C-alpha atoms as one frame of an Amber mdcrd trajectory, in Angstrom:
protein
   0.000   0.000   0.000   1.014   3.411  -0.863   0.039   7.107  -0.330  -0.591
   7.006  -3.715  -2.711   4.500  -4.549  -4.384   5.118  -0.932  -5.146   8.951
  -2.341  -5.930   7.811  -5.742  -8.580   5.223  -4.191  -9.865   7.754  -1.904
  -9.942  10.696  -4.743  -7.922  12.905  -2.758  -4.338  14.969  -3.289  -1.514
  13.794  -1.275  -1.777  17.297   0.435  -4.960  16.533   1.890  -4.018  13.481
   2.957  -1.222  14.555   5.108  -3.864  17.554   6.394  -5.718  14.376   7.970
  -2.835  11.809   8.782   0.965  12.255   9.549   1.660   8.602   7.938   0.277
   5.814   5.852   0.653   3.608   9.441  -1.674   6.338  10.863  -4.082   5.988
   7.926  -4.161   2.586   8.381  -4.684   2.053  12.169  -7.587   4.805  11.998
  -9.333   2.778   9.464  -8.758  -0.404  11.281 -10.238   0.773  14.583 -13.051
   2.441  12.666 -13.677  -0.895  11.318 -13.556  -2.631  14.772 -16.316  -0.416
  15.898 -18.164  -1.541  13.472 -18.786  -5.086  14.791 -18.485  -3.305  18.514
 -21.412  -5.249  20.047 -21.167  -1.753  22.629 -21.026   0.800  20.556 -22.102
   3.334  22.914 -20.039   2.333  25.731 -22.697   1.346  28.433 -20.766  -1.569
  29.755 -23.445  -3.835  28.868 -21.388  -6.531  26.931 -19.710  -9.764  28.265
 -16.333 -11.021  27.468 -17.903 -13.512  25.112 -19.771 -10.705  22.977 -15.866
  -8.800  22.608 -14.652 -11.975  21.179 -17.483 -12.724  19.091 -16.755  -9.320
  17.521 -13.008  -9.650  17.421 -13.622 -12.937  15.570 -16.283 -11.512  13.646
 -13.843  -8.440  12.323 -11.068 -11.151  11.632 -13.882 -12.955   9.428 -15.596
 -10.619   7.730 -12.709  -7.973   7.303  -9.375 -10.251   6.460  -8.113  -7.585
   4.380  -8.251  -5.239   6.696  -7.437  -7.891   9.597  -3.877  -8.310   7.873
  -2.811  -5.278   7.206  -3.437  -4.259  11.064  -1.320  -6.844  11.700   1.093
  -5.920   9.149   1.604  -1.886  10.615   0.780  -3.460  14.161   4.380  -5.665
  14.239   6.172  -3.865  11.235   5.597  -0.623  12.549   5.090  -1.839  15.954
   8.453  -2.989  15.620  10.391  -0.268  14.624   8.291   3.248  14.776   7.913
   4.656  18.817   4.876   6.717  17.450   3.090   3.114  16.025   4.485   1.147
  18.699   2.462   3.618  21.460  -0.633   3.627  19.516  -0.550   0.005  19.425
   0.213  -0.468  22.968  -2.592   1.483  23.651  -5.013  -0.030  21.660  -3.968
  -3.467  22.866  -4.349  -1.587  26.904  -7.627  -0.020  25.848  -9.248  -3.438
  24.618  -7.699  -5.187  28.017  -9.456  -2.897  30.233 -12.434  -3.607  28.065
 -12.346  -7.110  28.315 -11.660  -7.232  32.133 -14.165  -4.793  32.554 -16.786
  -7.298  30.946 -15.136  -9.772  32.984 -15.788  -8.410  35.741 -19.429  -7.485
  35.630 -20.149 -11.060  35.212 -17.783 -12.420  38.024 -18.139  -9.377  40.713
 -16.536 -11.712  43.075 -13.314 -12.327  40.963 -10.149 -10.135  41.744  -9.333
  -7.863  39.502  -5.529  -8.470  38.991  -7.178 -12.045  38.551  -9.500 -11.076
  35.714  -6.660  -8.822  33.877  -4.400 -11.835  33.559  -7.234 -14.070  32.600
  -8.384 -11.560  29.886  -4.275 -10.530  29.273  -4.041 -14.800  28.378  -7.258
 -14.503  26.239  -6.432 -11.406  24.411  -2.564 -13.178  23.475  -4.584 -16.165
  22.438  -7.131 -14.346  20.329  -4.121 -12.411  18.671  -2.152 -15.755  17.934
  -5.054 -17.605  16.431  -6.168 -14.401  14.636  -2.505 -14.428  13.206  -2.398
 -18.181  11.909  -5.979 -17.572  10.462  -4.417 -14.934   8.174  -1.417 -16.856
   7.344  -3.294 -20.433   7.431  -6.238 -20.859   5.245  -7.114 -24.344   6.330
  -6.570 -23.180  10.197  -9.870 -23.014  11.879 -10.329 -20.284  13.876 -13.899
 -20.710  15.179 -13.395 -24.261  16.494  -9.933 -22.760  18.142 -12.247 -19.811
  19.696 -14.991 -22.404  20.837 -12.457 -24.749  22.668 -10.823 -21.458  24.125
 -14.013 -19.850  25.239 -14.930 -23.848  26.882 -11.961 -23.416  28.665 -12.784
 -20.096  29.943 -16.255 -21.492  31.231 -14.823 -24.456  32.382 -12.471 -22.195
  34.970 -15.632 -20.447  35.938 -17.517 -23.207  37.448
């Protein structure tokens, strides 16, 4: 991907583009998380979602936007990797979505500690991001039956 063809797809100058992002990273990870709100199954932030409906949706983006899904992934490590201003953006994202996920956690095990339930949804989110990973690379891996067995697991520690 390049500014180019991104501002040729788009129909706007290069000048404009740089009005509205500082890089083609930027570009990129603003799309992505616009795209990620759009399977948010709490769009309006009431808290009213369980840790099961922010995996369904993470799945659901990785399904239904694999383009997009990859080349997240692509800026996320690439750029994560090797640019401080992509490598805090992503760290935040990744912090944002934990505190998400624990948060949901929480509401539906009020007893559960939270340092408990951060670690539980830290181990989730690394497995979610692995499995997304090989999903992109692997078109015979099966994501859904790996998210099924995870999410088991995660009931199964409940009872």
């Amino acid at each position: 991907v390049t500014i180019k063809g991104i501002c040729e797809r788009a129909g706007v100058r290069a000048g404009s583009f740089y009005n509205l992002f500082e890089s083609k990273e930027q570009a990129v990870l603003t799309i992505v998380r616009e795209a990620i709100k759009g399977v948010d199954p709490d769009p309006e932030g009431a808290g009213s979602e369980s840790d099961f409906d922010l995996v369904a949706a993470y799945v659901r983006f990785i399904i239904e936007e694999p383009e997009l899904a990859r080349v997240y992934f692509v800026v996320a490590l690439s750029g994560g990797l090797t640019d401080p201003k992509i490598r805090a953006r992503v760290v935040r994202h990744h912090e944002e979505r934990l505190h998400r996920f624990t948060a949901a956690h929480l509401r539906h095990r009020p007893g559960l500690a939270e340092e408990i339930a951060t670690r539980r949804m830290e181990a989730l989110l690394a497995a979610l991001n692995g499995y997304a990973l090989q999903s992109l690379i692997d078109d015979d891996f099966d994501l859904l039956g790996h998210v099924d067995t995870l999410m088991a697991f995660e009931a199964e520690i409940d009872r």
